[in-house]
PDB file of C-alpha atoms in Angstrom:
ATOM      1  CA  UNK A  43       0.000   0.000   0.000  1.00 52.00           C
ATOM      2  CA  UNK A  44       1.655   3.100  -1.267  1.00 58.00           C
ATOM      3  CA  UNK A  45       0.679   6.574   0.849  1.00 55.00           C
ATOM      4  CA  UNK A  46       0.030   8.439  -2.045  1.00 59.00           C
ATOM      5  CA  UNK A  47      -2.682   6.067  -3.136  1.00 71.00           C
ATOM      6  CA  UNK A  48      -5.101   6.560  -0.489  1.00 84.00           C
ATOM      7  CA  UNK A  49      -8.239   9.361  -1.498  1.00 91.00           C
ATOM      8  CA  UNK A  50     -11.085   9.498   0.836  1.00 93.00           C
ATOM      9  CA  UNK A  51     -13.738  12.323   0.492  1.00 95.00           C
ATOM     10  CA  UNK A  52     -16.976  12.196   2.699  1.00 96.00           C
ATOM     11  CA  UNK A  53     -19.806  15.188   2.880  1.00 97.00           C
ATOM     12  CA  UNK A  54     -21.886  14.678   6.045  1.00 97.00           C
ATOM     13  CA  UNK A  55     -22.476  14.691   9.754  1.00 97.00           C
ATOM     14  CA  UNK A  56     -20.928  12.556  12.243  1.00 97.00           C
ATOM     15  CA  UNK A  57     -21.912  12.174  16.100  1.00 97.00           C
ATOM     16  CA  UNK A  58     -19.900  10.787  18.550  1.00 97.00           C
ATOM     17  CA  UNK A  59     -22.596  10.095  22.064  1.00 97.00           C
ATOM     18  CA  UNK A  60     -21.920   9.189  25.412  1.00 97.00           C
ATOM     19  CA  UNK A  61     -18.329   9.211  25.526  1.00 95.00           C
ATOM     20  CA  UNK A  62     -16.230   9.278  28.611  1.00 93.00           C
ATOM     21  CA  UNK A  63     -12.190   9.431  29.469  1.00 89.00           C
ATOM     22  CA  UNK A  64     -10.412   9.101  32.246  1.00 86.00           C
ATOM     23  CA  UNK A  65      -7.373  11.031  32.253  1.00 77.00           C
ATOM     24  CA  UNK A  66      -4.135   9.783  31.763  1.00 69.00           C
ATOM     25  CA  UNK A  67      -2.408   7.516  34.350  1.00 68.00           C
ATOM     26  CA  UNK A  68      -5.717   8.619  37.223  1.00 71.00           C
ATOM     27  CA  UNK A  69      -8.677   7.009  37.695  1.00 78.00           C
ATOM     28  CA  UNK A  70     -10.464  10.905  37.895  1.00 79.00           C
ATOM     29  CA  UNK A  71     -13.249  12.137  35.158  1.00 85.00           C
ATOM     30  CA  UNK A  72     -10.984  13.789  33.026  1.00 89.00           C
ATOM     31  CA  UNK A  73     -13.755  14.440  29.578  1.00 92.00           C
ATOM     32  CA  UNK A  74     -17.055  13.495  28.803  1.00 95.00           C
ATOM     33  CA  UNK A  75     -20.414  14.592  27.270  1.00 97.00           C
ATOM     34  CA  UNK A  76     -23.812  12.950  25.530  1.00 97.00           C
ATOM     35  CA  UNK A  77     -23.644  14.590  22.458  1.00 97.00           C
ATOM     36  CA  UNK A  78     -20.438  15.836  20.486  1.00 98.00           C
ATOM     37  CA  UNK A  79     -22.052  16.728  16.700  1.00 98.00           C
ATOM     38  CA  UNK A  80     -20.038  17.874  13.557  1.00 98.00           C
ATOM     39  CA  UNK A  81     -22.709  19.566  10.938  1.00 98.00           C
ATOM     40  CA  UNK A  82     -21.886  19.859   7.657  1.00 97.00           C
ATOM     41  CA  UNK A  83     -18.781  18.116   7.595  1.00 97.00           C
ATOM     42  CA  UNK A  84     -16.263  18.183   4.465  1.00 97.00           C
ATOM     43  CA  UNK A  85     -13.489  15.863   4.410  1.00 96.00           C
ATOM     44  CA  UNK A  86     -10.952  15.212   1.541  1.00 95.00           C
ATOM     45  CA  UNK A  87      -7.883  13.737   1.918  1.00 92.00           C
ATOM     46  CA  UNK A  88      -5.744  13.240  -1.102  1.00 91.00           C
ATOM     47  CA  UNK A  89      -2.172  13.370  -1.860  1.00 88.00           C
ATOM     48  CA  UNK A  90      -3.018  17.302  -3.155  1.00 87.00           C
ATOM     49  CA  UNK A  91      -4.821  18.138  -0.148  1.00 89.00           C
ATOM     50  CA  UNK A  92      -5.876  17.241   3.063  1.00 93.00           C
ATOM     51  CA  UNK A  93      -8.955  19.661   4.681  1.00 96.00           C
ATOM     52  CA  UNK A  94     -10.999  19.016   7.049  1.00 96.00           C
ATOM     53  CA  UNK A  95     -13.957  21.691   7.679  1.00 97.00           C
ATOM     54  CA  UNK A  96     -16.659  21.425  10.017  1.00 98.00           C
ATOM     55  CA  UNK A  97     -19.837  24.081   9.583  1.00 98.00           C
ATOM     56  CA  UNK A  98     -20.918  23.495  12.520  1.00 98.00           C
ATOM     57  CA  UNK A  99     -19.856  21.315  16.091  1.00 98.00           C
ATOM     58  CA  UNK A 100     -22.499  20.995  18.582  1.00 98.00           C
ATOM     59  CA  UNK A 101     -21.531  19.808  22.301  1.00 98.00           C
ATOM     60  CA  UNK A 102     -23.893  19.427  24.420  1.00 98.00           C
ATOM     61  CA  UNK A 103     -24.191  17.773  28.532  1.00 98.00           C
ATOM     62  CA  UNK A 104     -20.280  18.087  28.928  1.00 97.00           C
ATOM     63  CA  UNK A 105     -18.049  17.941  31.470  1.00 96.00           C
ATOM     64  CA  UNK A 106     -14.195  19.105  31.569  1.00 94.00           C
ATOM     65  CA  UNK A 107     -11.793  18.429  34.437  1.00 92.00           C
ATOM     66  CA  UNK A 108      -9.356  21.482  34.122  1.00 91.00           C
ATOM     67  CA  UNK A 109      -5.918  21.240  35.728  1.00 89.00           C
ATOM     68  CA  UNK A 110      -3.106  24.104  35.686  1.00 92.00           C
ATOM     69  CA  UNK A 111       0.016  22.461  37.509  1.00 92.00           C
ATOM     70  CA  UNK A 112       2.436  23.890  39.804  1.00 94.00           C
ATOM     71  CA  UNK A 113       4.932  24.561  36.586  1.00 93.00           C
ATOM     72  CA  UNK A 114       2.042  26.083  34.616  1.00 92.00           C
ATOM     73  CA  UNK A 115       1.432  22.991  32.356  1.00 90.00           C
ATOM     74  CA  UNK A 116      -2.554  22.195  31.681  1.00 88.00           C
ATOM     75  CA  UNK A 117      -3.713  18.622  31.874  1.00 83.00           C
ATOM     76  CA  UNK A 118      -4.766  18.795  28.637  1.00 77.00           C
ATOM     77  CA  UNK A 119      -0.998  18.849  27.248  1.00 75.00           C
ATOM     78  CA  UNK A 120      -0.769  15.409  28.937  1.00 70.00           C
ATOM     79  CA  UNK A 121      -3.287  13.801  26.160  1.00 69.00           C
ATOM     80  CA  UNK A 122      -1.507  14.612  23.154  1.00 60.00           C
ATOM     81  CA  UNK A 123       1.695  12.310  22.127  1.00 56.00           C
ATOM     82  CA  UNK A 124       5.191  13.994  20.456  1.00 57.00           C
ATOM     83  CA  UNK A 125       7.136  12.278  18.199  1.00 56.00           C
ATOM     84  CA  UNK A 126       9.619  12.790  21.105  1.00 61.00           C
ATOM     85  CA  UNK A 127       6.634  10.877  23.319  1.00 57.00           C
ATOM     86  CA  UNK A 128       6.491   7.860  21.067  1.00 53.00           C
ATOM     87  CA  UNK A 129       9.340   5.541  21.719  1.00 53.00           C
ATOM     88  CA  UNK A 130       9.643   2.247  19.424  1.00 44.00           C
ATOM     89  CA  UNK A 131      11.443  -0.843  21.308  1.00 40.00           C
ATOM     90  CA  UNK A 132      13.734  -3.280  19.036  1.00 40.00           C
ATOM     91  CA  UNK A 133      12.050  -6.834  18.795  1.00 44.00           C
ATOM     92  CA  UNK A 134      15.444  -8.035  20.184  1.00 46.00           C
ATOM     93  CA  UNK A 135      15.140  -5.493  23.193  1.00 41.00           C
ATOM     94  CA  UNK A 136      11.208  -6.678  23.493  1.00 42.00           C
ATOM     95  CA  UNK A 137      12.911 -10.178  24.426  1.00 43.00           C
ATOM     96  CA  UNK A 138      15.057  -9.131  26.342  1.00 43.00           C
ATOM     97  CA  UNK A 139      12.931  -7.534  28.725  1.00 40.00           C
ATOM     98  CA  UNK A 140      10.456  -9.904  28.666  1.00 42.00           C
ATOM     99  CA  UNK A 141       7.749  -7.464  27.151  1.00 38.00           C
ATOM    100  CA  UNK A 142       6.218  -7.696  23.770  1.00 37.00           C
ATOM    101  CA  UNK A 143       6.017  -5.367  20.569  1.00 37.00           C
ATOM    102  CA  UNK A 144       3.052  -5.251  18.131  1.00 38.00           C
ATOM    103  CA  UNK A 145       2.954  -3.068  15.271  1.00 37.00           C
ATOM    104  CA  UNK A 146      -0.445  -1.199  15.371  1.00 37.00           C
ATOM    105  CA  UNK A 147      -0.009   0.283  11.408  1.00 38.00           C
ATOM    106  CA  UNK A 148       0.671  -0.839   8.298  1.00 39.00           C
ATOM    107  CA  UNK A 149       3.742  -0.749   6.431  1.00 42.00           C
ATOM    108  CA  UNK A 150       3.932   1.556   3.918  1.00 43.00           C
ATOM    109  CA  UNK A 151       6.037   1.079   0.271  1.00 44.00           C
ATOM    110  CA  UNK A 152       8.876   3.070   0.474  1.00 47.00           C
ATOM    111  CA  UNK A 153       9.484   4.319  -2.959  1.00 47.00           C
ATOM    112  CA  UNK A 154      12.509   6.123  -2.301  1.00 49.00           C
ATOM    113  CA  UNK A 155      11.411   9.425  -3.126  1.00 50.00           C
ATOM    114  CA  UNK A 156      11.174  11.824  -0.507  1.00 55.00           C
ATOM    115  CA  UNK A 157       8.019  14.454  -1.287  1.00 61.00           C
ATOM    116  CA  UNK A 158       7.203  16.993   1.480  1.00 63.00           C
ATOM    117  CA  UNK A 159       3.921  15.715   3.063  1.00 76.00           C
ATOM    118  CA  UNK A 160       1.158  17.917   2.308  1.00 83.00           C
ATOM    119  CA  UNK A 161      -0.277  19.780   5.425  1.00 88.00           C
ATOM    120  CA  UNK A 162      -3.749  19.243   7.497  1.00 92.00           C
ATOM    121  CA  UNK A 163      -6.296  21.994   7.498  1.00 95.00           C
ATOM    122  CA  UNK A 164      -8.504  22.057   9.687  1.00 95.00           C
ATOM    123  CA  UNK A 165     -11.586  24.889   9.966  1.00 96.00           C
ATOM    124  CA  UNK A 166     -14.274  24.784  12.091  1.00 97.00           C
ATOM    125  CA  UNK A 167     -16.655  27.639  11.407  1.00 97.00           C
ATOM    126  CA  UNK A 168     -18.660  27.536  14.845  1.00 98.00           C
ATOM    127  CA  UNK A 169     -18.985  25.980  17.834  1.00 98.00           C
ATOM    128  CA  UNK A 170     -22.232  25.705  20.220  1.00 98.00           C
ATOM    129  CA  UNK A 171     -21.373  24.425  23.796  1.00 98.00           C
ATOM    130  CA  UNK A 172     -24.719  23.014  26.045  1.00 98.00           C
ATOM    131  CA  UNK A 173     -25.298  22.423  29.536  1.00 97.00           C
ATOM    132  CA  UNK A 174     -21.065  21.686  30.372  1.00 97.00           C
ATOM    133  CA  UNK A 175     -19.690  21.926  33.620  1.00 97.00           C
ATOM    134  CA  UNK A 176     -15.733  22.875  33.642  1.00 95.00           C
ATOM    135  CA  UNK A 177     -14.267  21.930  37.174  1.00 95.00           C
ATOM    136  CA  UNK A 178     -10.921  23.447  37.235  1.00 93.00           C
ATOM    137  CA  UNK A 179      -7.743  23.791  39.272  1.00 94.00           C
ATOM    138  CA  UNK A 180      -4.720  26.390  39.378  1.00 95.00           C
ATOM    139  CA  UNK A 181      -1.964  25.107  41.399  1.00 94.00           C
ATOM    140  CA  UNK A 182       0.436  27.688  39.360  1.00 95.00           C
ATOM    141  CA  UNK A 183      -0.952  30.586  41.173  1.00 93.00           C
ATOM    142  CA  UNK A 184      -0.174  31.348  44.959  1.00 93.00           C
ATOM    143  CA  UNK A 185      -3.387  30.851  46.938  1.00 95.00           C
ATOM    144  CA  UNK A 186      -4.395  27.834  44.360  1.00 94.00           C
ATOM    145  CA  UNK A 187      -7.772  27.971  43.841  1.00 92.00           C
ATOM    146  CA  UNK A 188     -10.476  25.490  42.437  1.00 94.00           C
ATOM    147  CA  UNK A 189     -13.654  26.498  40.637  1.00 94.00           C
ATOM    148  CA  UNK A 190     -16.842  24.515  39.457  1.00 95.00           C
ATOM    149  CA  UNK A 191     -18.034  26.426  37.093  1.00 95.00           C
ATOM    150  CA  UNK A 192     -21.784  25.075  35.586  1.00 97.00           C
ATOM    151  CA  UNK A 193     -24.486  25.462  33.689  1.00 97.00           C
ATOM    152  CA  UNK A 194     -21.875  26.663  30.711  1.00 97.00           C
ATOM    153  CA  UNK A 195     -22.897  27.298  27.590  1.00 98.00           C
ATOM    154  CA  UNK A 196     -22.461  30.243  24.730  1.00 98.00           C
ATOM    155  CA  UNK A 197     -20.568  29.988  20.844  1.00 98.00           C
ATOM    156  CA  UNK A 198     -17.151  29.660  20.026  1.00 97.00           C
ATOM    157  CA  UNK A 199     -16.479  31.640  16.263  1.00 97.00           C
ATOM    158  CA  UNK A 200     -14.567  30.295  13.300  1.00 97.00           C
ATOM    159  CA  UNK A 201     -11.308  28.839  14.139  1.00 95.00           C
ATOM    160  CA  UNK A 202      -8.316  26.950  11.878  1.00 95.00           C
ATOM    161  CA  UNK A 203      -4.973  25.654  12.435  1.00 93.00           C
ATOM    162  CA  UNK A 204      -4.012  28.242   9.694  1.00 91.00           C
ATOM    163  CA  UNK A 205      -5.451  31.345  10.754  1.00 90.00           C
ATOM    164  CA  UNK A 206      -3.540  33.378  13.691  1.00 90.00           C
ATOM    165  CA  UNK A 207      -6.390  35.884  15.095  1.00 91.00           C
ATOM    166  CA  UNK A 208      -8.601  34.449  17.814  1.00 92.00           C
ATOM    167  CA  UNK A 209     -12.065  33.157  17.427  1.00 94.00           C
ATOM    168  CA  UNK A 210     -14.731  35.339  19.004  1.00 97.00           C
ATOM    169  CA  UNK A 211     -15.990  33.519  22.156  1.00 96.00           C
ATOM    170  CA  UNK A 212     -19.020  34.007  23.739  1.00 97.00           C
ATOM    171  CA  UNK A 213     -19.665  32.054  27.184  1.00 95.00           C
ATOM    172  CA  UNK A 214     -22.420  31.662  30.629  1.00 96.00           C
ATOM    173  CA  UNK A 215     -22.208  29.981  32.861  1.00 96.00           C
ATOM    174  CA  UNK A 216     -22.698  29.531  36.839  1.00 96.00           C
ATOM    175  CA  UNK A 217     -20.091  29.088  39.630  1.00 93.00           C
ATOM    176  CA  UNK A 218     -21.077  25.978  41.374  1.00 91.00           C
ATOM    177  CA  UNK A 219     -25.275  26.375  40.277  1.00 85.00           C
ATOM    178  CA  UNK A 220     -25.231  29.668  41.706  1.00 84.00           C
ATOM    179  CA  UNK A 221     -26.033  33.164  40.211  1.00 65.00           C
TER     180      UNK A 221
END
């Protein structure tokens, strides 16, 4: 299977309901919600392009477990994997520690030539949040301080991984059900 072979374009909406992670290495709520929805969604992915665009992502009866550490890193920074985070252990090491490898893709024909790859975009033209409640925690500051914030909800404007201004945000919400 050659990279450059694979073309996949899909017009449509996708849902993705009742989901629910832990966060990484706790046992603690770290994301959930009932209803994540992607409107009017556009994907092609090609060796001349790659987009994805979203007209419009619904989330709705969400909850976020926000955590700012002592250094100033957010929790969230823990779910994402580097190359640097991805470490790939010799079959002949595997054995030798008594732990096993399995490759989880598949091997791609290497046809010697080196192109650039061609780069993700991503747009998502706006966002309507729902009934969330964001508990969050800021060790970084001196007192630390935790807040339960509830009852959010409001509209997040057009955002990209190419664009550099911020979206327009718009957001209620309640401190712990109260006024």
């Amino acid at each position: 299977l050659q990279a450059e072979a694979l073309t996949a374009q899909f017009d449509g909406k996708l849902a993705l309901n009742n989901f629910h992670a832990l966060e990484n290495g706790a046992e603690d709520d770290f994301l959930q919600w009932k209803n994540l929805q992607a409107d009017g969604l556009h994907l092609q992915w090609g060796p001349q392009q790659r987009n994805v665009l979203v007209e419009k992502l619904g989330l709705s009866d969400f909850y976020a477990r926000l955590f700012l550490s002592e250094k100033g890193k957010l929790n969230l920074q823990n779910i994402l994997l580097t190359k640097a985070d991805i470490k790939t252990e010799s079959p002949a090491n595997a054995q030798a520690s008594g732990t096993s490898t399995a490759q989880t893709s598949p091997q791609l024909a290497d046809t010697g030539a080196k192109k650039s790859p061609v780069a993700l975009k991503v747009e998502v033209k706006t966002t309507e949040l729902k009934n969330g409640n964001i508990n969050f925690t800021d060790n970084f500051i001196r007192p630390n301080y935790t807040a339960n914030l509830t009852s959010v909800g409001g509209t997040i404007g057009r955002f990209a991984n190419d664009q550099t201004e911020p979206a327009k945000l718009e957001l209620t919400g309640k401190v712990d059900d109260d006024a």
